[in-house]
Amino acid sequence: MNPDLSRERAAASFNPETITVILDGSPERTRRRREIEGLVLNDPSFQHEDPNFLSRSERYELAIKKSALMVQKMREHGISDPEEIYWFKSFVHRGRPEPLDLHLGMFLPTLLNQATPEQQERLFMPAWNLEIIGTYAQTEMGHGTHLRGLETTATYDPSTQEFILNSPTVSSIKWWPGGLGKTSNHAVVLAQLYTQGECRGLHAFIVPIRHMGTHEPLPGVVVGDIGPKFGFDETDNGFLKFDKLRIPRENMLMKYAKVEPDGTYVKPLSDKLTYGTMVFIRSMIVGDSARSLSRACTIAIRYSAVRHQSEIRAGEPEPQILDFQTQQYKLFPLLATAYAFQFVGSYMSHTYHRISAEIQAGNLNELPELHALSAGLKAFTTWAANTGIEECRMACGGHGYSRCSGIPDIYVTFTPACTYEGENTVMMLQTARFLVKSYKAVLSGKRLDGMVSYLNDVSQHRVQPHPVAGRSLVKDINDIQNLVEAYKQRAAWLVVAAAKNVNTDSKRGKRKEDAWNKNSVDLVRASEAHCHYVVVKLFADKLSEVLDVAAHRILSSLCLFYALHGISKNTGDFLQAGLLTTLQVDLVQQRVKDLLAVIRPNAVALVDAFDYSDTQLGSVLGRYDGNVYENMFEWAKKSPLNKTQVHESFHKYLKPLQSKL
Amino acid sequence: MNPDLSRERAAASFNPETITVILDGSPERTRRRREIEGLVLNDPSFQHEDPNFLSRSERYELAIKKSALMVQKMREHGISDPEEIYWFKSFVHRGRPEPLDLHLGMFLPTLLNQATPEQQERLFMPAWNLEIIGTYAQTEMGHGTHLRGLETTATYDPSTQEFILNSPTVSSIKWWPGGLGKTSNHAVVLAQLYTQGECRGLHAFIVPIRHMGTHEPLPGVVVGDIGPKFGFDETDNGFLKFDKLRIPRENMLMKYAKVEPDGTYVKPLSDKLTYGTMVFIRSMIVGDSARSLSRACTIAIRYSAVRHQSEIRAGEPEPQILDFQTQQYKLFPLLATAYAFQFVGSYMSHTYHRISAEIQAGNLNELPELHALSAGLKAFTTWAANTGIEECRMACGGHGYSRCSGIPDIYVTFTPACTYEGENTVMMLQTARFLVKSYKAVLSGKRLDGMVSYLNDVSQHRVQPHPVAGRSLVKDINDIQNLVEAYKQRAAWLVVAAAKNVNTDSKRGKRKEDAWNKNSVDLVRASEAHCHYVVVKLFADKLSEVLDVAAHRILSSLCLFYALHGISKNTGDFLQAGLLTTLQVDLVQQRVKDLLAVIRPNAVALVDAFDYSDTQLGSVLGRYDGNVYENMFEWAKKSPLNKTQVHESFHKYLKPLQSKL
């Protein structure tokens, strides 16, 4: 063990295991998670070379080999609980995506949710046994966010009782679905349904795309890989183009909408339920934000405790870089954010399950707020984690840029989350729509529940365009409840201002939609403030559940630090809204620096508590034992460019040139 | 030509060619740059496959092949002016680094600057003819920023008149030098010189590392590639470990310091001149920031003009995404920043050459300020460009994530600039040191020149801890000179505050160095404000040189927008310092939104003016003709995963599994 890390761990004021259990939810879950990780770590068939040394084709091949093995082993070990499957998968693939993700995560669930009993009977077992391997083909080259704009058509031909699938333009080619490029032989295809001469909107079809025996593309199908991306080397994101491909009528997923043999269209009863899946996935992404940022923080903070550089006092030995205030100021806000998002992630997951149960019981009341909250928090947390991961990388100096740091991999794996499952700005505007609607409801006399209930007081409120000079709402900047209140008032102030501006522009004769667009920057700002309030509130709420005194103390400091740092980065808002005086802003900025020193002795223990094994971190810089330099040297020697000491290129290109010049 | 782009270009209020010439500096330079690009574009031997489809080893091989050809062709074309070499190289390698970068950019210049005439005689021509291929080995695994910490030793042995080079620890292994891993047979090695039992500090040695005929590593040398990085696939960044390697005394670069045959050490007269190289490289990086961000903006803005998505008005066709206010708010501040940095880059380059001439004439007065300015601006511009490039990528939705967008490549090529040639936070603190020193000089009665002269007025100044309520310094938020003044006051306010805090902590009994560290967050903040002021000022100054009325009008709007947007993102500072009232902040935020609409019709022409050819941009999304989707499809088909339609992995791993499950 590196002596710096030993010293850091000995100096911590709390036991990291206590916080690990808090993060997992219970000792039993911590135990089981570790047990499942052990199944992978101790299985020699899951050991492999660092994928960074492989070409993309080799990485894909390695991934599919491991995915096949993973399915087999999960069945052998009897792992079937969704959360346990998630753990097993992420241990096997070390947090990276894999070619069967869409089959397991979208194709099978879609069959379960949208297929008729007859279709399930016919398709589910073959899919379960990987004879049918499917993906979910929705996005097209020219259409992502705006589903109504999708161009792929499915035209019903009653004479043969078939649908004709067609890609009328280049922009209509299905683009991006994971596992489509090479792996799948089927796809759920979203297409505009035409029957009896009328367009009936988007519907889902089970479409065979490759021969189940030979794996050759079927006639009428052009399919392939969309080429290299920033990351996701293991995944064959694909394209799919139909040239009037015919599929039997029975391949339309008909649990809700139907097309009768004669072409008569039967409407679905409700479309609220597909809504639920979207909410679920976005809530999951909040948890992904927390985990990805936690991993990057673990690497950067451990490395900063081990790395010595420069000098604080002339002539003395080089200090740990974690002792530089500027380094603390880079990393500790991210550490606090990682903790905040961990708690927000588990709140979202619990809330989703609670509200799902109510939906099953027919109560849809809370769904709109959950929908708005999951959209906004998805955007808020992915943006913050995305920036934060790169800040962690750059806080590691040059070595952060080496693939051996593991952070480039975390970044390229995570960053698409800002775009997929709802582009972040679009998400923020969805939340804004809910906030403005809620505000209008208040104005018309309704009372609100849930996270937006602060809008209830808005009319008789202190929310004013500008502060009364020298007065402020916050009595004590060290009282977390005071700060939660300040975040709440800031959100209220921005929501009201944006809503009023939209309203004013509408009254001035702008079309409602143009007024919305013209104020969308402010609407996004209001949504962000709302989400920020929710995150601070949920972090503060969590503290009451922490019973261990030492854990409570450090998490309280971290929560206070998160709230104060957020204010110090947005002082303009708090000053403009009259929530703080300039003198208080000075105090906040000073207190943020004081808290850096409070967190400093516990920083390593706080990342240890995230409990990532070395294998899962995939980082030489972030090793638990701190043995960095020797391992970096061993890692480098394995670089493919070192397979021979002499490089042929020298003899081939440079040597002949010497005589010519 | 895509009709959207034609329309955009027709609607522009100015001729992009006018601005291209302003950016280049003269019509002649524009002409010559295009001529040189033509030499590369029209040469079939420089055509090649997209490197994104190649493995890292293939990318290295392609790069070295092209570098050899490049050297040969430059001599054929008689290109020898440093700037023209820079252009030719960047056209050949399309902005990517290449294996001979360190040989051409560091090894040869070091010979010219630090070798004795005898050494130049012996080494320069072989190096010029690529018989000697060299790199510059300074950074070690454990030591980057802090040069005094470097561990490699060069111990003089008078009995054989040799230096013994040794790497005493793993952390002392040379790490990162470009071209070291496979390409070089020599290196300039920085090592602690020991002679007559005493350490004389860092000195440079010419060290043969590979046999010039066979290219085999020499005995006593362990050398290789450090492995894959986030980017820089073309470069063999290497490691180098010495096991008591002996080199002749004559291989120490002895133009300044010397070791006599008997081991007597002769000190250099001055070390100010090596200082100059550092300043030069950092000034160049400011230009790199401008170019990299300009390229990313070109791609994102052209694509946003071509891409249609979602709806502003229900039922109408999907609008160009550039019409969404949120999209404008993402991209236009970056466009304005790219322009600002272009002007700052050329200012730095001119200033460097002006001051160099003075240094040659023995006048070193301006060097400290130039040193501080180049450090701070290097950090300020690289941080902003780094974040900005990723914002451009994410503004392209999912397709930004595809390698065919070109932006991932721009990002990974650029991002190391935040760390190399001076880690950014360290750079900001160097600037802060100069600012605090200047402030102290003012207090002791000196008058300052140059960019820091604003500190002269600080004593009799309006700089106060807090504002007089309701009053402000800015009379007209639409007057750029008023805004320059506001940025200046903000910088003064922050410099004075940080300096006072350091002083107070020192007086309270803290050691000076600890007081510095304890206030380093504020010192960085002060440096950033100083740099921000310089950038706004230089942009505003540039306007007076723009004679064309139409070009002047749009660049003035862009400059005003840059200044106002910067205020709106830092309202806290301006409110805290009492430079703006809350009412004015509202107006600034409103004006920023109004200016989005002013820039909108000129956005495409403004990126056209950067004048990047399609080849140089390397982007399907950013094509000049806007023909995006067809080209994306053609590009994707070339993915290596599409070499066969049937994937062997399916038959190898999934098929056998079907029977087992």
mmCIF file of C-alpha atoms in Angstrom, chain A residues 55-288:
data_model
loop_
_atom_site.group_PDB
_atom_site.id
_atom_site.type_symbol
_atom_site.label_atom_id
_atom_site.label_comp_id
_atom_site.label_asym_id
_atom_site.label_seq_id
_atom_site.Cartn_x
_atom_site.Cartn_y
_atom_site.Cartn_z
ATOM 1 C CA SER A 55 -8.624 -2.151 -32.878
ATOM 2 C CA ARG A 56 -12.324 -1.399 -33.027
ATOM 3 C CA SER A 57 -13.101 -4.663 -34.830
ATOM 4 C CA GLU A 58 -11.199 -6.575 -32.161
ATOM 5 C CA ARG A 59 -13.060 -4.695 -29.429
ATOM 6 C CA TYR A 60 -16.402 -5.597 -30.980
ATOM 7 C CA GLU A 61 -15.357 -9.224 -31.260
ATOM 8 C CA LEU A 62 -14.151 -9.343 -27.650
ATOM 9 C CA ALA A 63 -17.395 -7.763 -26.483
ATOM 10 C CA ILE A 64 -19.668 -10.184 -28.291
ATOM 11 C CA LYS A 65 -17.652 -13.118 -27.039
ATOM 12 C CA LYS A 66 -18.074 -11.851 -23.489
ATOM 13 C CA SER A 67 -21.770 -11.092 -23.987
ATOM 14 C CA ALA A 68 -22.439 -14.648 -25.111
ATOM 15 C CA LEU A 69 -20.545 -15.979 -22.125
ATOM 16 C CA MET A 70 -22.364 -13.521 -19.855
ATOM 17 C CA VAL A 71 -25.790 -14.786 -20.872
ATOM 18 C CA GLN A 72 -24.715 -18.372 -20.328
ATOM 19 C CA LYS A 73 -23.103 -17.680 -16.922
ATOM 20 C CA MET A 74 -26.022 -15.625 -15.641
ATOM 21 C CA ARG A 75 -28.254 -18.587 -16.283
ATOM 22 C CA GLU A 76 -25.790 -20.940 -14.611
ATOM 23 C CA HIS A 77 -25.623 -18.683 -11.555
ATOM 24 C CA GLY A 78 -29.406 -18.232 -11.545
ATOM 25 C CA ILE A 79 -29.193 -14.447 -11.781
ATOM 26 C CA SER A 80 -32.571 -13.121 -12.912
ATOM 27 C CA ASP A 81 -33.462 -10.114 -10.734
ATOM 28 C CA PRO A 82 -33.223 -7.006 -12.976
ATOM 29 C CA GLU A 83 -30.882 -5.177 -10.631
ATOM 30 C CA GLU A 84 -28.627 -8.217 -10.286
ATOM 31 C CA ILE A 85 -28.554 -8.595 -14.062
ATOM 32 C CA TYR A 86 -27.530 -4.921 -14.262
ATOM 33 C CA TRP A 87 -24.683 -5.510 -11.801
ATOM 34 C CA PHE A 88 -23.462 -8.691 -13.475
ATOM 35 C CA LYS A 89 -23.495 -7.074 -16.888
ATOM 36 C CA SER A 90 -21.663 -4.007 -15.722
ATOM 37 C CA PHE A 91 -19.006 -6.102 -13.963
ATOM 38 C CA VAL A 92 -18.460 -8.274 -17.053
ATOM 39 C CA HIS A 93 -18.235 -5.332 -19.434
ATOM 40 C CA ARG A 94 -16.646 -2.987 -16.860
ATOM 41 C CA GLY A 95 -19.210 -0.273 -17.380
ATOM 42 C CA ARG A 96 -18.941 -0.293 -21.167
ATOM 43 C CA PRO A 97 -21.881 -0.776 -23.506
ATOM 44 C CA GLU A 98 -22.070 -4.090 -25.357
ATOM 45 C CA PRO A 99 -23.675 -5.462 -28.526
ATOM 46 C CA LEU A 100 -26.607 -7.164 -26.762
ATOM 47 C CA ASP A 101 -27.651 -4.085 -24.751
ATOM 48 C CA LEU A 102 -30.548 -3.280 -27.036
ATOM 49 C CA HIS A 103 -31.668 -6.897 -27.292
ATOM 50 C CA LEU A 104 -31.791 -7.300 -23.512
ATOM 51 C CA GLY A 105 -32.817 -3.767 -22.591
ATOM 52 C CA MET A 106 -35.248 -2.813 -25.356
ATOM 53 C CA PHE A 107 -36.187 -5.697 -27.653
ATOM 54 C CA LEU A 108 -37.248 -8.183 -24.956
ATOM 55 C CA PRO A 109 -39.090 -5.556 -22.839
ATOM 56 C CA THR A 110 -40.890 -4.270 -25.948
ATOM 57 C CA LEU A 111 -42.103 -7.795 -26.688
ATOM 58 C CA LEU A 112 -43.319 -8.117 -23.108
ATOM 59 C CA ASN A 113 -45.093 -4.742 -23.146
ATOM 60 C CA GLN A 114 -46.452 -4.379 -26.645
ATOM 61 C CA ALA A 115 -46.869 -7.860 -28.145
ATOM 62 C CA THR A 116 -50.155 -9.757 -28.100
ATOM 63 C CA PRO A 117 -50.213 -13.097 -26.272
ATOM 64 C CA GLU A 118 -50.018 -14.848 -29.655
ATOM 65 C CA GLN A 119 -46.961 -12.801 -30.620
ATOM 66 C CA GLN A 120 -45.304 -13.459 -27.282
ATOM 67 C CA GLU A 121 -45.951 -17.152 -27.681
ATOM 68 C CA ARG A 122 -44.321 -17.091 -31.097
ATOM 69 C CA LEU A 123 -41.409 -14.730 -30.462
ATOM 70 C CA PHE A 124 -40.434 -14.532 -26.823
ATOM 71 C CA MET A 125 -38.738 -17.886 -26.264
ATOM 72 C CA PRO A 126 -36.654 -17.738 -29.458
ATOM 73 C CA ALA A 127 -35.592 -14.229 -28.415
ATOM 74 C CA TRP A 128 -34.860 -15.376 -24.891
ATOM 75 C CA ASN A 129 -32.669 -18.153 -26.351
ATOM 76 C CA LEU A 130 -30.844 -15.722 -28.639
ATOM 77 C CA GLU A 131 -32.148 -17.337 -31.832
ATOM 78 C CA ILE A 132 -33.951 -14.101 -32.485
ATOM 79 C CA ILE A 133 -31.549 -11.266 -31.663
ATOM 80 C CA GLY A 134 -33.237 -7.918 -31.848
ATOM 81 C CA THR A 135 -32.699 -4.221 -31.581
ATOM 82 C CA TYR A 136 -34.948 -1.165 -31.398
ATOM 83 C CA ALA A 137 -34.879 0.967 -34.543
ATOM 84 C CA GLN A 138 -36.471 4.344 -34.016
ATOM 85 C CA THR A 139 -34.027 7.187 -34.756
ATOM 86 C CA GLU A 140 -33.397 7.988 -38.410
ATOM 87 C CA MET A 141 -30.538 9.846 -40.002
ATOM 88 C CA GLY A 142 -32.672 12.962 -40.329
ATOM 89 C CA HIS A 143 -34.926 12.551 -37.301
ATOM 90 C CA GLY A 144 -34.245 12.090 -33.635
ATOM 91 C CA THR A 145 -36.008 14.398 -31.212
ATOM 92 C CA HIS A 146 -39.132 14.943 -33.275
ATOM 93 C CA LEU A 147 -40.852 11.571 -33.540
ATOM 94 C CA ARG A 148 -43.654 12.797 -35.743
ATOM 95 C CA GLY A 149 -41.021 13.640 -38.339
ATOM 96 C CA LEU A 150 -39.911 10.015 -38.805
ATOM 97 C CA GLU A 151 -40.165 9.043 -42.469
ATOM 98 C CA THR A 152 -40.024 5.239 -42.611
ATOM 99 C CA THR A 153 -43.370 3.926 -43.856
ATOM 100 C CA ALA A 154 -45.256 0.703 -43.249
ATOM 101 C CA THR A 155 -48.036 0.460 -45.819
ATOM 102 C CA TYR A 156 -50.658 -2.241 -45.400
ATOM 103 C CA ASP A 157 -51.503 -4.349 -48.443
ATOM 104 C CA PRO A 158 -54.781 -6.207 -47.708
ATOM 105 C CA SER A 159 -54.411 -8.318 -50.876
ATOM 106 C CA THR A 160 -51.516 -10.257 -49.337
ATOM 107 C CA GLN A 161 -52.119 -9.223 -45.708
ATOM 108 C CA GLU A 162 -48.632 -7.780 -45.510
ATOM 109 C CA PHE A 163 -46.986 -4.524 -44.489
ATOM 110 C CA ILE A 164 -44.544 -2.998 -46.955
ATOM 111 C CA LEU A 165 -41.669 -1.323 -45.126
ATOM 112 C CA ASN A 166 -39.926 1.399 -47.039
ATOM 113 C CA SER A 167 -37.210 4.021 -46.594
ATOM 114 C CA PRO A 168 -38.277 6.708 -49.066
ATOM 115 C CA THR A 169 -35.225 9.004 -48.655
ATOM 116 C CA VAL A 170 -31.644 8.948 -47.435
ATOM 117 C CA SER A 171 -32.660 10.898 -44.344
ATOM 118 C CA SER A 172 -35.205 8.169 -43.536
ATOM 119 C CA ILE A 173 -32.536 5.489 -43.083
ATOM 120 C CA LYS A 174 -32.646 4.117 -39.550
ATOM 121 C CA TRP A 175 -29.451 5.290 -37.878
ATOM 122 C CA TRP A 176 -27.809 4.661 -34.474
ATOM 123 C CA PRO A 177 -29.622 1.590 -33.051
ATOM 124 C CA GLY A 178 -27.095 -0.421 -31.001
ATOM 125 C CA GLY A 179 -26.472 -4.011 -32.088
ATOM 126 C CA LEU A 180 -27.981 -3.305 -35.493
ATOM 127 C CA GLY A 181 -24.786 -3.107 -37.531
ATOM 128 C CA LYS A 182 -23.655 -6.722 -37.199
ATOM 129 C CA THR A 183 -25.343 -8.518 -34.309
ATOM 130 C CA SER A 184 -29.105 -8.493 -34.786
ATOM 131 C CA ASN A 185 -31.275 -10.573 -37.059
ATOM 132 C CA HIS A 186 -34.489 -8.744 -36.077
ATOM 133 C CA ALA A 187 -35.510 -5.221 -35.199
ATOM 134 C CA VAL A 188 -38.482 -3.494 -33.669
ATOM 135 C CA VAL A 189 -38.996 -0.835 -36.322
ATOM 136 C CA LEU A 190 -40.945 2.356 -35.677
ATOM 137 C CA ALA A 191 -42.704 3.420 -38.878
ATOM 138 C CA GLN A 192 -45.562 5.619 -40.069
ATOM 139 C CA LEU A 193 -48.466 3.248 -40.570
ATOM 140 C CA TYR A 194 -50.517 3.706 -43.766
ATOM 141 C CA THR A 195 -53.689 1.722 -44.202
ATOM 142 C CA GLN A 196 -56.765 2.338 -46.322
ATOM 143 C CA GLY A 197 -55.008 5.390 -47.734
ATOM 144 C CA GLU A 198 -54.559 7.097 -44.417
ATOM 145 C CA CYS A 199 -51.542 7.752 -42.218
ATOM 146 C CA ARG A 200 -52.164 6.520 -38.694
ATOM 147 C CA GLY A 201 -48.911 7.699 -37.131
ATOM 148 C CA LEU A 202 -46.022 5.786 -35.607
ATOM 149 C CA HIS A 203 -46.368 2.104 -34.827
ATOM 150 C CA ALA A 204 -43.936 -0.668 -33.958
ATOM 151 C CA PHE A 205 -43.233 -3.706 -36.161
ATOM 152 C CA ILE A 206 -41.125 -6.809 -35.649
ATOM 153 C CA VAL A 207 -38.962 -6.959 -38.751
ATOM 154 C CA PRO A 208 -36.622 -9.823 -39.685
ATOM 155 C CA ILE A 209 -33.514 -8.264 -41.217
ATOM 156 C CA ARG A 210 -31.035 -11.127 -41.489
ATOM 157 C CA HIS A 211 -31.407 -14.829 -42.248
ATOM 158 C CA MET A 212 -31.565 -16.730 -38.976
ATOM 159 C CA GLY A 213 -29.305 -19.479 -40.245
ATOM 160 C CA THR A 214 -26.751 -17.761 -42.475
ATOM 161 C CA HIS A 215 -26.979 -14.292 -40.875
ATOM 162 C CA GLU A 216 -27.028 -12.811 -44.435
ATOM 163 C CA PRO A 217 -29.116 -9.627 -44.828
ATOM 164 C CA LEU A 218 -32.529 -10.454 -46.288
ATOM 165 C CA PRO A 219 -33.513 -9.200 -49.754
ATOM 166 C CA GLY A 220 -34.906 -5.666 -49.520
ATOM 167 C CA VAL A 221 -32.711 -4.876 -46.517
ATOM 168 C CA VAL A 222 -29.532 -2.814 -46.530
ATOM 169 C CA VAL A 223 -27.925 -2.968 -43.110
ATOM 170 C CA GLY A 224 -24.529 -2.193 -41.649
ATOM 171 C CA ASP A 225 -22.410 -0.408 -39.094
ATOM 172 C CA ILE A 226 -22.503 3.426 -39.019
ATOM 173 C CA GLY A 227 -18.762 3.662 -38.447
ATOM 174 C CA PRO A 228 -16.504 4.742 -35.597
ATOM 175 C CA LYS A 229 -17.759 7.065 -32.910
ATOM 176 C CA PHE A 230 -16.172 9.085 -30.109
ATOM 177 C CA GLY A 231 -16.582 5.966 -27.933
ATOM 178 C CA PHE A 232 -18.859 2.915 -27.885
ATOM 179 C CA ASP A 233 -16.265 0.900 -29.839
ATOM 180 C CA GLU A 234 -17.833 -2.304 -28.519
ATOM 181 C CA THR A 235 -21.202 -1.453 -30.015
ATOM 182 C CA ASP A 236 -22.206 -1.929 -33.627
ATOM 183 C CA ASN A 237 -24.568 1.041 -33.901
ATOM 184 C CA GLY A 238 -26.135 0.474 -37.270
ATOM 185 C CA PHE A 239 -28.053 1.713 -40.265
ATOM 186 C CA LEU A 240 -31.072 0.040 -41.840
ATOM 187 C CA LYS A 241 -32.683 0.823 -45.151
ATOM 188 C CA PHE A 242 -35.786 -0.869 -46.533
ATOM 189 C CA ASP A 243 -36.521 -1.308 -50.184
ATOM 190 C CA LYS A 244 -40.224 -2.259 -50.065
ATOM 191 C CA LEU A 245 -39.659 -5.145 -47.669
ATOM 192 C CA ARG A 246 -42.792 -7.190 -47.047
ATOM 193 C CA ILE A 247 -43.615 -8.607 -43.590
ATOM 194 C CA PRO A 248 -46.753 -10.461 -42.506
ATOM 195 C CA ARG A 249 -49.593 -8.519 -40.851
ATOM 196 C CA GLU A 250 -48.954 -10.494 -37.651
ATOM 197 C CA ASN A 251 -45.609 -8.718 -37.219
ATOM 198 C CA MET A 252 -47.186 -5.443 -36.179
ATOM 199 C CA LEU A 253 -47.084 -5.241 -32.380
ATOM 200 C CA MET A 254 -50.806 -5.251 -31.723
ATOM 201 C CA LYS A 255 -51.353 -5.252 -27.981
ATOM 202 C CA TYR A 256 -52.760 -1.710 -28.217
ATOM 203 C CA ALA A 257 -53.432 -0.534 -31.778
ATOM 204 C CA LYS A 258 -54.459 -3.055 -34.460
ATOM 205 C CA VAL A 259 -54.827 -3.420 -38.199
ATOM 206 C CA GLU A 260 -57.556 -5.921 -39.145
ATOM 207 C CA PRO A 261 -56.959 -8.295 -42.113
ATOM 208 C CA ASP A 262 -59.061 -6.006 -44.327
ATOM 209 C CA GLY A 263 -56.991 -2.991 -43.341
ATOM 210 C CA THR A 264 -59.319 -1.467 -40.792
ATOM 211 C CA TYR A 265 -57.399 0.435 -38.187
ATOM 212 C CA VAL A 266 -58.286 -0.016 -34.519
ATOM 213 C CA LYS A 267 -57.084 2.759 -32.195
ATOM 214 C CA PRO A 268 -55.272 2.081 -28.914
ATOM 215 C CA LEU A 269 -57.204 2.823 -25.716
ATOM 216 C CA SER A 270 -54.472 4.937 -24.136
ATOM 217 C CA ASP A 271 -50.859 5.814 -24.777
ATOM 218 C CA LYS A 272 -49.966 6.801 -21.225
ATOM 219 C CA LEU A 273 -48.186 3.546 -20.515
ATOM 220 C CA THR A 274 -45.340 3.922 -23.017
ATOM 221 C CA TYR A 275 -44.786 7.215 -21.215
ATOM 222 C CA GLY A 276 -43.738 5.181 -18.179
ATOM 223 C CA THR A 277 -40.799 3.462 -19.912
ATOM 224 C CA MET A 278 -39.361 6.815 -20.900
ATOM 225 C CA VAL A 279 -39.604 8.057 -17.320
ATOM 226 C CA PHE A 280 -37.947 4.868 -16.096
ATOM 227 C CA ILE A 281 -34.984 5.156 -18.460
ATOM 228 C CA ARG A 282 -34.420 8.828 -17.682
ATOM 229 C CA SER A 283 -34.496 8.085 -13.974
ATOM 230 C CA MET A 284 -31.895 5.372 -14.539
ATOM 231 C CA ILE A 285 -29.685 7.876 -16.361
ATOM 232 C CA VAL A 286 -29.646 10.082 -13.258
ATOM 233 C CA GLY A 287 -28.055 7.109 -11.484
ATOM 234 C CA ASP A 288 -25.592 6.667 -14.368
#
